[in-house]
């Protein structure tokens, strides 16, 4: 197992190294980076599903560069630990252009579907280690990856409005070990956002997102979400960050039976210094359509999560985050599940890294 | 800043002091009257001729992974079917049919028009079949693993062939289950002679996290 892991990582490294040394690329502005994401998670109660071991959650090797005067290219390949086995997969491979159409960005290829807040950044860039339960259920552990086309347009208004929408193949959605199958309606998505500049060092980004897809079996999926990010900066320090997402999911099958869930999280992060920040997060997730099979009545359920974390930022290339998290599920007056875990996360970046969103 | 802190405080206050909806309080939805039937330790009601809907439903509208245990007698020539992630009328979803022919136990799995049949050699000439099943219906193509309840619990690729499991759909992902999709229900149940059932458990948290 270990041998196979090293072999895969070595092959990936060779691939990137070969790219970076090729004749053509020597004459362009090729940027290469590697992001490592290691975690140790320890279950603090019997029911916890924490792995109680150190694991390489993800290593992502990225190459990004202008292809020519009009297009940019991005390649991001990642390796993940899946139950002790290292799985190498392509995260992103796309070309994009800011200059084909004024005020627009066009992207073609494979990418993370950029909706909500977490969907627009890679897992190792998230402001917490593990996504809330509802997010893992709606979008998987990392977000949705698919192949297609995205168009973003900044409206010609005084205020900053951005509209992006796109369509992707929809053969797979979320966790997949297979190539999936042709959907009845491919995955399509949109996000409309507005940025409010509060001062030169602070601002608020508010977004409304939608995603839809109808799979081969005619299960019609619809997701609508609101995301909110507010930041107050003081020099290099983020003095205060408020980040929240609220999502509603509806899935209707071919027999016209619907299921609905709603989930949200809210994160408050306080910067104590450039290096140290503390945060707490509250999550809630409710299955609105869960029924008792025998009585056929809606079963009242809700899942909550709460976490406290400390992040040490040595530089923009290294973060060490310690988290204490507790999730519990309630159904009809009974606590049906609990998961308390402590997590230590190391994220480091070698080389250059593309600019982050606000 | 101050307003945001107030908003956060209001949110915390809301979830900590609010109504039944937000505390997961009891509404009586899970109170079963005496009319229901007990099968293998689980409440059930009739879902048609020889069909029984069992207590319990899948999480997250069926977009979830669950574990089930099925222990039952299987006399020669008999067959027994189980439904998972199905509708209340037990149509659609996964259908597992166990049958015994000449002492050999066979399992036929069906989902969305695709099916596969395998011999469960661990139970050859055995009166009792006792299996543990993981169904990960939160994958693009549902991932199903069957184990001998008293045997190994492997969840890796090829475990169908080296004894780590009795059947892993991933080992037949391309020749049988290609593009099978997911089941679209949340209920489970049985079809057949209910007196053969000894123990049922489910839907519980999945054993494997593949």
PDB file of C-alpha atoms in Angstrom, chain B residues 22-203:
ATOM      1  CA  UNK B  22     -35.565  23.410  16.293  1.00  0.00           C
ATOM      2  CA  UNK B  23     -34.986  21.130  19.241  1.00  0.00           C
ATOM      3  CA  UNK B  24     -35.973  17.891  17.503  1.00  0.00           C
ATOM      4  CA  UNK B  25     -38.674  17.492  20.137  1.00  0.00           C
ATOM      5  CA  UNK B  26     -41.282  14.765  20.328  1.00  0.00           C
ATOM      6  CA  UNK B  27     -44.375  15.208  18.124  1.00  0.00           C
ATOM      7  CA  UNK B  28     -45.649  11.669  18.515  1.00  0.00           C
ATOM      8  CA  UNK B  29     -44.703  10.730  14.949  1.00  0.00           C
ATOM      9  CA  UNK B  30     -42.760   7.701  16.166  1.00  0.00           C
ATOM     10  CA  UNK B  31     -45.444   6.409  18.524  1.00  0.00           C
ATOM     11  CA  UNK B  32     -46.547   3.063  17.109  1.00  0.00           C
ATOM     12  CA  UNK B  33     -49.951   1.713  18.016  1.00  0.00           C
ATOM     13  CA  UNK B  34     -50.584  -1.920  18.853  1.00  0.00           C
ATOM     14  CA  UNK B  35     -51.779  -2.738  15.314  1.00  0.00           C
ATOM     15  CA  UNK B  36     -48.260  -3.015  13.925  1.00  0.00           C
ATOM     16  CA  UNK B  37     -46.585  -6.374  13.543  1.00  0.00           C
ATOM     17  CA  UNK B  38     -43.140  -7.377  14.816  1.00  0.00           C
ATOM     18  CA  UNK B  39     -40.733  -8.950  12.326  1.00  0.00           C
ATOM     19  CA  UNK B  40     -37.220  -9.860  13.426  1.00  0.00           C
ATOM     20  CA  UNK B  41     -37.465  -7.384  16.291  1.00  0.00           C
ATOM     21  CA  UNK B  42     -38.699  -4.499  14.149  1.00  0.00           C
ATOM     22  CA  UNK B  43     -42.166  -2.953  13.820  1.00  0.00           C
ATOM     23  CA  UNK B  44     -43.847  -3.476  10.474  1.00  0.00           C
ATOM     24  CA  UNK B  45     -47.085  -2.931   8.617  1.00  0.00           C
ATOM     25  CA  UNK B  46     -48.498  -4.570   5.526  1.00  0.00           C
ATOM     26  CA  UNK B  47     -47.477  -3.031   2.209  1.00  0.00           C
ATOM     27  CA  UNK B  48     -49.477  -5.379  -0.012  1.00  0.00           C
ATOM     28  CA  UNK B  49     -49.773  -9.107  -0.444  1.00  0.00           C
ATOM     29  CA  UNK B  50     -46.939 -10.806   1.454  1.00  0.00           C
ATOM     30  CA  UNK B  51     -45.106  -7.459   1.604  1.00  0.00           C
ATOM     31  CA  UNK B  52     -44.198  -5.700   4.849  1.00  0.00           C
ATOM     32  CA  UNK B  53     -42.907  -2.189   5.353  1.00  0.00           C
ATOM     33  CA  UNK B  54     -40.378  -2.042   8.179  1.00  0.00           C
ATOM     34  CA  UNK B  55     -39.787   0.656  10.777  1.00  0.00           C
ATOM     35  CA  UNK B  56     -36.977   3.122  10.017  1.00  0.00           C
ATOM     36  CA  UNK B  57     -36.172   5.364   7.100  1.00  0.00           C
ATOM     37  CA  UNK B  58     -32.975   6.521   5.425  1.00  0.00           C
ATOM     38  CA  UNK B  59     -31.384   9.847   6.367  1.00  0.00           C
ATOM     39  CA  UNK B  60     -31.088  12.911   4.142  1.00  0.00           C
ATOM     40  CA  UNK B  61     -33.951  11.950   1.867  1.00  0.00           C
ATOM     41  CA  UNK B  62     -32.185   8.712   0.942  1.00  0.00           C
ATOM     42  CA  UNK B  63     -28.946  10.436  -0.037  1.00  0.00           C
ATOM     43  CA  UNK B  64     -27.079   8.485   2.624  1.00  0.00           C
ATOM     44  CA  UNK B  65     -25.212   5.302   3.432  1.00  0.00           C
ATOM     45  CA  UNK B  66     -26.718   2.696   5.756  1.00  0.00           C
ATOM     46  CA  UNK B  67     -26.007  -0.701   7.247  1.00  0.00           C
ATOM     47  CA  UNK B  68     -28.567  -3.500   7.527  1.00  0.00           C
ATOM     48  CA  UNK B  69     -28.407  -6.928   9.150  1.00  0.00           C
ATOM     49  CA  UNK B  70     -30.605  -9.740   7.863  1.00  0.00           C
ATOM     50  CA  UNK B  71     -30.751 -13.076   9.673  1.00  0.00           C
ATOM     51  CA  UNK B  72     -33.306 -15.582   8.482  1.00  0.00           C
ATOM     52  CA  UNK B  73     -34.027 -19.238   7.834  1.00  0.00           C
ATOM     53  CA  UNK B  74     -33.981 -20.297   4.211  1.00  0.00           C
ATOM     54  CA  UNK B  75     -35.422 -23.760   3.564  1.00  0.00           C
ATOM     55  CA  UNK B  76     -34.756 -25.568   0.291  1.00  0.00           C
ATOM     56  CA  UNK B  77     -36.769 -24.125  -2.596  1.00  0.00           C
ATOM     57  CA  UNK B  78     -37.756 -21.033  -0.624  1.00  0.00           C
ATOM     58  CA  UNK B  79     -37.007 -17.424  -1.511  1.00  0.00           C
ATOM     59  CA  UNK B  80     -37.187 -14.179   0.442  1.00  0.00           C
ATOM     60  CA  UNK B  81     -36.877 -10.627  -0.863  1.00  0.00           C
ATOM     61  CA  UNK B  82     -35.737  -7.434   0.863  1.00  0.00           C
ATOM     62  CA  UNK B  83     -36.203  -3.865  -0.359  1.00  0.00           C
ATOM     63  CA  UNK B  84     -33.929  -0.962   0.526  1.00  0.00           C
ATOM     64  CA  UNK B  85     -34.202   2.754  -0.259  1.00  0.00           C
ATOM     65  CA  UNK B  86     -37.622   1.973  -1.641  1.00  0.00           C
ATOM     66  CA  UNK B  87     -41.021   3.662  -1.687  1.00  0.00           C
ATOM     67  CA  UNK B  88     -43.747   3.086   0.911  1.00  0.00           C
ATOM     68  CA  UNK B  89     -45.382   0.584  -1.434  1.00  0.00           C
ATOM     69  CA  UNK B  90     -41.997  -1.192  -1.770  1.00  0.00           C
ATOM     70  CA  UNK B  91     -41.713  -0.475  -5.457  1.00  0.00           C
ATOM     71  CA  UNK B  92     -38.419   0.743  -6.814  1.00  0.00           C
ATOM     72  CA  UNK B  93     -35.166   0.906  -4.888  1.00  0.00           C
ATOM     73  CA  UNK B  94     -32.832  -2.019  -4.356  1.00  0.00           C
ATOM     74  CA  UNK B  95     -34.348  -5.480  -4.269  1.00  0.00           C
ATOM     75  CA  UNK B  96     -32.288  -8.328  -2.804  1.00  0.00           C
ATOM     76  CA  UNK B  97     -33.748 -11.814  -3.342  1.00  0.00           C
ATOM     77  CA  UNK B  98     -32.253 -14.774  -1.492  1.00  0.00           C
ATOM     78  CA  UNK B  99     -33.126 -18.266  -2.748  1.00  0.00           C
ATOM     79  CA  UNK B 100     -31.967 -21.795  -2.055  1.00  0.00           C
ATOM     80  CA  UNK B 101     -31.539 -24.416  -4.778  1.00  0.00           C
ATOM     81  CA  UNK B 102     -29.938 -27.808  -4.091  1.00  0.00           C
ATOM     82  CA  UNK B 103     -28.406 -26.530  -0.851  1.00  0.00           C
ATOM     83  CA  UNK B 104     -26.810 -23.496  -2.522  1.00  0.00           C
ATOM     84  CA  UNK B 105     -27.872 -19.993  -1.485  1.00  0.00           C
ATOM     85  CA  UNK B 106     -28.139 -17.425  -4.252  1.00  0.00           C
ATOM     86  CA  UNK B 107     -28.504 -13.676  -3.968  1.00  0.00           C
ATOM     87  CA  UNK B 108     -30.017 -11.650  -6.799  1.00  0.00           C
ATOM     88  CA  UNK B 109     -29.602  -7.871  -6.534  1.00  0.00           C
ATOM     89  CA  UNK B 110     -31.671  -5.487  -8.653  1.00  0.00           C
ATOM     90  CA  UNK B 111     -31.542  -1.742  -9.015  1.00  0.00           C
ATOM     91  CA  UNK B 112     -32.881   0.523 -11.756  1.00  0.00           C
ATOM     92  CA  UNK B 113     -33.217  -2.287 -14.287  1.00  0.00           C
ATOM     93  CA  UNK B 114     -29.756  -3.778 -13.715  1.00  0.00           C
ATOM     94  CA  UNK B 115     -29.207  -6.986 -11.791  1.00  0.00           C
ATOM     95  CA  UNK B 116     -26.607  -9.522 -10.782  1.00  0.00           C
ATOM     96  CA  UNK B 117     -26.788 -12.967  -9.209  1.00  0.00           C
ATOM     97  CA  UNK B 118     -24.155 -14.529  -7.015  1.00  0.00           C
ATOM     98  CA  UNK B 119     -23.841 -17.689  -4.972  1.00  0.00           C
ATOM     99  CA  UNK B 120     -23.225 -17.083  -1.278  1.00  0.00           C
ATOM    100  CA  UNK B 121     -20.888 -20.018  -0.717  1.00  0.00           C
ATOM    101  CA  UNK B 122     -20.526 -19.255   3.003  1.00  0.00           C
ATOM    102  CA  UNK B 123     -24.110 -20.426   3.504  1.00  0.00           C
ATOM    103  CA  UNK B 124     -24.086 -23.604   1.388  1.00  0.00           C
ATOM    104  CA  UNK B 125     -26.162 -26.290   3.121  1.00  0.00           C
ATOM    105  CA  UNK B 126     -26.792 -23.924   6.026  1.00  0.00           C
ATOM    106  CA  UNK B 127     -30.315 -23.477   7.393  1.00  0.00           C
ATOM    107  CA  UNK B 128     -29.608 -19.910   8.465  1.00  0.00           C
ATOM    108  CA  UNK B 129     -28.472 -16.993   6.339  1.00  0.00           C
ATOM    109  CA  UNK B 130     -26.950 -14.128   8.345  1.00  0.00           C
ATOM    110  CA  UNK B 131     -25.639 -11.218   6.295  1.00  0.00           C
ATOM    111  CA  UNK B 132     -24.513  -7.639   6.927  1.00  0.00           C
ATOM    112  CA  UNK B 133     -25.140  -5.188   4.110  1.00  0.00           C
ATOM    113  CA  UNK B 134     -23.803  -1.702   3.483  1.00  0.00           C
ATOM    114  CA  UNK B 135     -25.618   0.389   0.919  1.00  0.00           C
ATOM    115  CA  UNK B 136     -24.036   3.720   0.046  1.00  0.00           C
ATOM    116  CA  UNK B 137     -26.844   5.462  -1.752  1.00  0.00           C
ATOM    117  CA  UNK B 138     -24.990   8.764  -1.575  1.00  0.00           C
ATOM    118  CA  UNK B 139     -22.685   7.912  -4.483  1.00  0.00           C
ATOM    119  CA  UNK B 140     -23.444   8.787  -8.105  1.00  0.00           C
ATOM    120  CA  UNK B 141     -23.820   5.024  -8.651  1.00  0.00           C
ATOM    121  CA  UNK B 142     -24.973   3.301  -5.457  1.00  0.00           C
ATOM    122  CA  UNK B 143     -22.248   1.206  -3.849  1.00  0.00           C
ATOM    123  CA  UNK B 144     -23.371  -2.029  -2.200  1.00  0.00           C
ATOM    124  CA  UNK B 145     -21.329  -4.480  -0.141  1.00  0.00           C
ATOM    125  CA  UNK B 146     -22.540  -7.773   1.337  1.00  0.00           C
ATOM    126  CA  UNK B 147     -20.706  -9.595   4.139  1.00  0.00           C
ATOM    127  CA  UNK B 148     -21.204 -12.811   6.071  1.00  0.00           C
ATOM    128  CA  UNK B 149     -22.302 -11.316   9.414  1.00  0.00           C
ATOM    129  CA  UNK B 150     -19.842 -13.582  11.220  1.00  0.00           C
ATOM    130  CA  UNK B 151     -17.096 -13.269   8.617  1.00  0.00           C
ATOM    131  CA  UNK B 152     -14.610 -10.701   7.294  1.00  0.00           C
ATOM    132  CA  UNK B 153     -15.697  -7.106   6.712  1.00  0.00           C
ATOM    133  CA  UNK B 154     -13.440  -6.055   3.836  1.00  0.00           C
ATOM    134  CA  UNK B 155     -14.531  -3.071   1.748  1.00  0.00           C
ATOM    135  CA  UNK B 156     -11.693  -2.817  -0.737  1.00  0.00           C
ATOM    136  CA  UNK B 157     -11.784  -3.552  -4.455  1.00  0.00           C
ATOM    137  CA  UNK B 158     -11.530  -7.266  -5.292  1.00  0.00           C
ATOM    138  CA  UNK B 159     -12.880  -8.280  -1.847  1.00  0.00           C
ATOM    139  CA  UNK B 160     -15.564 -10.273  -3.709  1.00  0.00           C
ATOM    140  CA  UNK B 161     -12.819 -12.565  -4.947  1.00  0.00           C
ATOM    141  CA  UNK B 162     -10.464 -12.981  -1.993  1.00  0.00           C
ATOM    142  CA  UNK B 163     -13.001 -13.606   0.772  1.00  0.00           C
ATOM    143  CA  UNK B 164     -12.937 -10.119   2.313  1.00  0.00           C
ATOM    144  CA  UNK B 165     -16.630  -9.755   1.458  1.00  0.00           C
ATOM    145  CA  UNK B 166     -19.331 -11.800  -0.228  1.00  0.00           C
ATOM    146  CA  UNK B 167     -20.094  -9.196  -2.865  1.00  0.00           C
ATOM    147  CA  UNK B 168     -18.875  -5.705  -3.670  1.00  0.00           C
ATOM    148  CA  UNK B 169     -20.634  -3.903  -6.543  1.00  0.00           C
ATOM    149  CA  UNK B 170     -17.418  -2.011  -7.181  1.00  0.00           C
ATOM    150  CA  UNK B 171     -15.834  -5.289  -8.369  1.00  0.00           C
ATOM    151  CA  UNK B 172     -18.497  -5.424 -11.088  1.00  0.00           C
ATOM    152  CA  UNK B 173     -18.804  -1.689 -11.695  1.00  0.00           C
ATOM    153  CA  UNK B 174     -18.165  -1.861 -15.417  1.00  0.00           C
ATOM    154  CA  UNK B 175     -19.545  -5.244 -16.488  1.00  0.00           C
ATOM    155  CA  UNK B 176     -22.788  -5.164 -14.432  1.00  0.00           C
ATOM    156  CA  UNK B 177     -23.484  -1.905 -12.627  1.00  0.00           C
ATOM    157  CA  UNK B 178     -22.288   0.689 -15.131  1.00  0.00           C
ATOM    158  CA  UNK B 179     -24.395   3.832 -14.752  1.00  0.00           C
ATOM    159  CA  UNK B 180     -26.833   2.150 -12.358  1.00  0.00           C
ATOM    160  CA  UNK B 181     -27.533   5.405 -10.493  1.00  0.00           C
ATOM    161  CA  UNK B 182     -29.099   5.668  -7.072  1.00  0.00           C
ATOM    162  CA  UNK B 183     -32.268   4.370  -5.485  1.00  0.00           C
ATOM    163  CA  UNK B 184     -34.814   7.109  -4.936  1.00  0.00           C
ATOM    164  CA  UNK B 185     -36.711   6.028  -1.827  1.00  0.00           C
ATOM    165  CA  UNK B 186     -36.105   6.026   1.928  1.00  0.00           C
ATOM    166  CA  UNK B 187     -38.002   2.959   3.179  1.00  0.00           C
ATOM    167  CA  UNK B 188     -37.188  -0.728   3.564  1.00  0.00           C
ATOM    168  CA  UNK B 189     -39.228  -3.889   3.768  1.00  0.00           C
ATOM    169  CA  UNK B 190     -39.585  -7.566   2.966  1.00  0.00           C
ATOM    170  CA  UNK B 191     -41.587  -9.801   0.667  1.00  0.00           C
ATOM    171  CA  UNK B 192     -42.149 -13.438   1.521  1.00  0.00           C
ATOM    172  CA  UNK B 193     -42.774 -15.663   4.521  1.00  0.00           C
ATOM    173  CA  UNK B 194     -42.148 -13.352   7.491  1.00  0.00           C
ATOM    174  CA  UNK B 195     -41.990 -16.263   9.927  1.00  0.00           C
ATOM    175  CA  UNK B 196     -38.582 -17.138   8.453  1.00  0.00           C
ATOM    176  CA  UNK B 197     -37.065 -13.883   9.722  1.00  0.00           C
ATOM    177  CA  UNK B 198     -35.034 -14.132  12.940  1.00  0.00           C
ATOM    178  CA  UNK B 199     -33.199 -10.799  13.272  1.00  0.00           C
ATOM    179  CA  UNK B 200     -33.387  -7.535  11.378  1.00  0.00           C
ATOM    180  CA  UNK B 201     -31.352  -4.382  12.028  1.00  0.00           C
ATOM    181  CA  UNK B 202     -31.379  -1.145  10.090  1.00  0.00           C
ATOM    182  CA  UNK B 203     -31.105   1.408   8.734  1.00  0.00           C
TER     183      UNK B 203
END
